[in-house]
Short mmCIF file of C-alpha atoms in Angstrom, two decimals:
data_model
loop_
_atom_site.label_atom_id
_atom_site.label_comp_id
_atom_site.label_asym_id
_atom_site.label_seq_id
_atom_site.Cartn_x
_atom_site.Cartn_y
_atom_site.Cartn_z
CA GLN A 17 -48.48 73.93 16.88
CA ALA A 18 -44.73 74.63 17.15
CA GLU A 19 -43.52 76.78 19.99
CA VAL A 20 -42.80 80.38 19.05
CA GLY A 21 -39.12 81.43 19.24
CA LYS A 22 -37.80 77.92 19.92
CA PRO A 23 -36.41 75.26 17.54
CA GLN A 24 -38.67 72.38 16.69
CA ARG A 25 -38.09 69.26 18.81
CA ASN A 26 -37.38 66.05 16.85
CA CYS A 27 -37.81 63.58 19.71
CA TYR A 28 -40.63 61.85 21.51
CA THR A 29 -41.51 61.84 25.15
CA LEU A 30 -40.42 58.61 26.87
CA PRO A 31 -42.65 56.62 29.19
CA GLY A 32 -42.03 56.40 32.96
CA PHE A 33 -39.49 54.28 34.85
CA ASP A 34 -41.96 51.44 35.43
CA PHE A 35 -42.29 50.75 31.67
CA SER A 36 -40.73 47.58 30.25
CA TYR A 37 -39.50 47.63 26.68
CA GLY A 38 -39.81 44.70 24.29
CA LEU A 39 -42.46 42.05 23.67
CA TYR A 40 -44.06 40.19 26.50
CA MET A 41 -43.95 36.41 26.10
CA GLN A 42 -46.25 34.45 28.30
CA ARG A 43 -44.36 31.61 29.99
CA THR A 44 -45.71 28.12 29.65
CA ASP A 45 -42.99 26.21 31.50
CA GLY A 46 -43.55 27.75 34.92
CA GLY A 47 -40.35 29.81 35.03
CA VAL A 48 -37.59 29.38 37.59
CA PRO A 49 -39.69 27.78 40.38
CA GLU A 50 -40.91 25.06 38.00
CA ALA A 51 -37.37 24.41 36.74
CA ILE A 52 -36.00 24.08 40.29
CA GLY A 53 -38.80 21.81 41.50
CA HIS A 54 -39.10 19.41 38.54
CA TRP A 55 -36.93 17.83 35.86
CA ASN A 56 -38.87 18.15 32.63
CA THR A 57 -36.86 16.06 30.19
CA VAL A 58 -37.50 16.13 26.49
CA LYS A 59 -39.04 12.92 25.29
CA PRO A 60 -37.39 11.39 22.20
CA LYS A 61 -39.37 11.64 19.04
CA THR A 62 -40.61 8.32 17.85
CA THR A 63 -40.00 8.15 14.13
CA SER A 64 -42.32 6.05 12.09
CA ALA A 65 -40.87 2.71 11.10
CA GLN A 66 -39.36 3.07 7.67
CA LYS A 67 -40.51 0.50 5.20
CA MET A 68 -37.44 -1.39 4.14
CA PRO A 69 -36.90 -2.24 0.46
CA ARG A 70 -37.58 -5.73 -0.82
CA ASP A 71 -34.92 -8.42 -0.63
CA PHE A 72 -35.13 -9.71 -4.20
CA ILE A 73 -32.10 -11.99 -3.82
CA THR A 74 -33.75 -14.04 -1.08
CA MET A 75 -37.11 -14.04 -2.86
CA ASN A 76 -35.57 -15.16 -6.18
CA ARG A 77 -33.68 -17.93 -4.42
CA GLY A 78 -36.88 -19.13 -2.73
CA ALA A 79 -38.83 -19.00 -6.01
CA LEU A 80 -36.19 -21.10 -7.78
CA LYS A 81 -36.19 -23.64 -4.97
CA ALA A 82 -40.01 -23.81 -5.23
CA GLY A 83 -39.67 -24.59 -8.96
CA TYR A 84 -40.94 -21.35 -10.50
CA THR A 85 -39.38 -20.27 -13.80
CA THR A 86 -41.64 -17.73 -15.55
CA ALA A 87 -42.00 -14.04 -14.73
CA HIS A 88 -45.69 -14.42 -13.88
CA GLU A 89 -44.92 -17.11 -11.32
CA PHE A 90 -42.17 -14.94 -9.86
CA ASN A 91 -44.61 -12.02 -9.44
CA LEU A 92 -47.12 -14.27 -7.70
CA TYR A 93 -44.34 -15.49 -5.38
CA TYR A 94 -43.38 -11.86 -4.58
CA LYS A 95 -46.98 -11.09 -3.60
CA ALA A 96 -47.29 -14.23 -1.51
CA LYS A 97 -43.99 -13.88 0.33
CA ASP A 98 -42.99 -10.24 0.67
CA ILE A 99 -39.51 -10.45 2.23
CA ARG A 100 -37.89 -7.16 3.24
CA ARG A 101 -34.29 -6.32 3.94
CA LYS A 102 -33.05 -6.30 7.51
CA ASP A 103 -32.58 -2.98 9.26
CA ASP A 104 -28.98 -3.71 10.25
CA GLU A 105 -27.97 -4.35 6.64
CA HIS A 106 -29.73 -1.25 5.34
CA SER A 107 -28.60 1.28 7.97
CA ARG A 108 -24.95 2.23 8.30
CA PHE A 109 -25.42 4.07 11.61
CA LYS A 110 -26.29 1.06 13.74
CA ARG A 111 -22.81 -0.09 14.58
CA SER A 112 -21.53 -1.53 17.80
CA PRO A 113 -19.23 0.79 19.78
CA PRO A 114 -15.52 -0.08 19.65
CA LYS A 115 -14.18 -2.22 22.47
CA VAL A 116 -11.77 0.05 24.31
CA PRO A 117 -9.89 -1.07 27.46
CA ALA A 118 -10.72 0.61 30.77
CA ASP A 119 -7.29 2.23 31.19
CA PHE A 120 -7.21 3.61 27.64
CA THR A 121 -6.11 7.25 27.38
CA TYR A 122 -7.33 9.37 24.50
CA GLY A 123 -5.20 11.99 22.82
CA ILE A 124 -1.70 12.32 21.41
CA THR A 125 1.32 11.13 23.36
CA SER A 126 3.72 13.82 24.50
CA ARG A 127 6.93 14.34 22.58
CA PRO A 128 10.01 12.69 24.17
CA CYS A 129 12.71 14.87 25.66
CA THR A 130 15.56 16.05 23.46
CA PRO A 131 18.70 13.92 24.08
CA PHE A 132 21.22 16.66 24.88
CA PHE A 133 24.02 14.13 25.48
CA ASP A 134 23.71 12.96 21.86
CA LEU A 135 23.72 16.56 20.66
CA LEU A 136 26.92 17.31 22.58
CA GLN A 137 28.64 14.20 21.19
CA HIS A 138 27.65 15.04 17.58
CA LYS A 139 25.98 11.64 17.33
CA TYR A 140 23.52 12.78 14.65
CA LYS A 141 26.40 13.93 12.44
CA GLU A 142 28.07 10.53 12.77
CA LEU A 143 24.83 8.74 11.92
CA TRP A 144 24.40 10.95 8.85
CA MET A 145 27.98 10.26 7.76
CA GLU A 146 27.41 6.49 8.10
CA GLN A 147 24.26 6.75 6.00
CA GLN A 148 26.15 8.70 3.32
CA ARG A 149 28.94 6.10 3.28
CA ALA A 150 26.43 3.30 2.92
CA LEU A 151 24.70 5.15 0.07
CA THR A 152 27.97 5.72 -1.80
CA ALA A 153 28.97 2.06 -1.34
CA ALA A 154 25.61 0.93 -2.69
CA LYS A 155 25.93 3.27 -5.69
CA GLN A 156 29.43 1.99 -6.47
CA ALA A 157 28.22 -1.63 -6.27
CA GLU A 158 25.40 -0.80 -8.70
CA LYS A 159 27.87 0.87 -11.08
CA LYS A 160 30.13 -2.22 -10.99
CA LYS A 161 27.17 -4.44 -11.78
CA VAL A 162 26.23 -2.23 -14.73
CA ILE A 163 29.82 -2.26 -16.04
CA ILE A 164 29.99 -6.06 -15.76
CA LEU A 165 26.69 -6.43 -17.58
CA GLN A 166 27.79 -4.01 -20.30
CA GLN A 167 30.99 -5.94 -21.00
CA VAL A 168 30.98 -8.23 -24.01
CA ARG A 169 30.49 -11.81 -22.96
CA GLU A 170 32.99 -14.33 -24.23
CA THR A 171 31.85 -16.80 -26.85
CA ARG A 172 33.58 -19.99 -27.98
CA THR A 173 35.30 -18.10 -30.77
CA THR A 174 36.85 -15.47 -28.46
CA PHE A 175 37.82 -18.16 -25.94
CA LEU A 176 39.58 -20.21 -28.66
CA ARG A 177 41.39 -17.09 -29.83
CA LYS A 178 42.84 -16.58 -26.34
CA GLN A 179 43.51 -20.27 -25.61
CA PRO A 180 43.70 -22.19 -28.87
CA LEU A 181 43.41 -25.97 -28.90
CA PRO A 182 46.66 -27.97 -29.16
CA ALA A 183 47.58 -28.82 -32.73
CA LYS A 184 47.03 -32.41 -33.76
CA GLU A 185 50.07 -34.32 -34.84
CA GLU A 186 49.72 -35.26 -38.46
CA SER A 187 50.22 -38.98 -39.12
CA PHE A 188 50.84 -39.73 -42.75
CA TRP A 189 49.12 -42.71 -44.25
CA HIS A 190 51.32 -45.66 -45.31
CA LEU A 191 50.57 -48.83 -47.12
CA PRO A 192 50.31 -51.64 -44.58
CA ARG A 193 52.54 -53.96 -46.70
CA LEU A 194 55.36 -51.35 -46.65
CA GLU A 195 55.31 -50.59 -42.88
CA LYS A 196 57.47 -53.56 -41.81
CA VAL A 197 60.02 -53.24 -44.61
CA GLY A 198 63.49 -52.41 -43.35
CA PRO A 199 65.85 -49.82 -44.89
CA HIS A 200 67.95 -50.90 -47.83
CA LEU A 201 70.62 -48.20 -47.29
CA SER A 202 72.52 -47.38 -44.08
CA THR A 203 74.72 -44.19 -44.01
CA PHE A 204 76.07 -44.75 -40.50
CA PRO A 205 79.65 -46.02 -40.26
CA ASP A 206 78.80 -48.69 -37.73
CA HIS A 207 75.98 -50.05 -35.54
CA ASP A 208 77.04 -48.03 -32.43
CA ALA A 209 76.77 -44.70 -34.30
CA HIS A 210 73.32 -45.70 -35.51
CA LYS A 211 72.21 -46.42 -31.91
CA LYS A 212 73.68 -43.20 -30.60
CA ALA A 213 71.94 -41.11 -33.24
CA PHE A 214 68.50 -42.65 -32.60
CA SER A 215 68.91 -42.46 -28.79
CA ALA A 216 69.48 -38.68 -28.97
#
């Protein structure tokens, strides 16, 4: 029954100081003395050998070499010679470790020091300016190439318009029996005037 004239207590009485809270787990490894005195290593679990799949390529090759051609003969050959794949070909985890030299250092190399002398001399600005000049020169060369390609190429007609061929001298046709006939009329006063006129 509740105490008269006092508020009801909502707590429980605790056990003494020699009480241990929690669950008691019985040790099977011997505790600290056993751990100090012995090295109980965990034995690796031996997994059961996995049955590898059949190597049909090798079996088919052997059956063809033996002279079998029908499906029934192939099945009999499979039962007689059950060839399985090799473990190294099937598993991708069995790889040889990489050959690393003894003085090999793992990690990332440290960043080189900042060249303050180049910064004071404005070397990076000069390098950038040289790159820009080279880029502009390359662009101008490309533009010249495009302009040359876009120009109209000269044909024989345009070339002959600029530099026409020399005109052929027209030679009139004469009868061969009239070529060696001398003139019947001479208008020169004398033979010297005739010579002088033809020499000019």
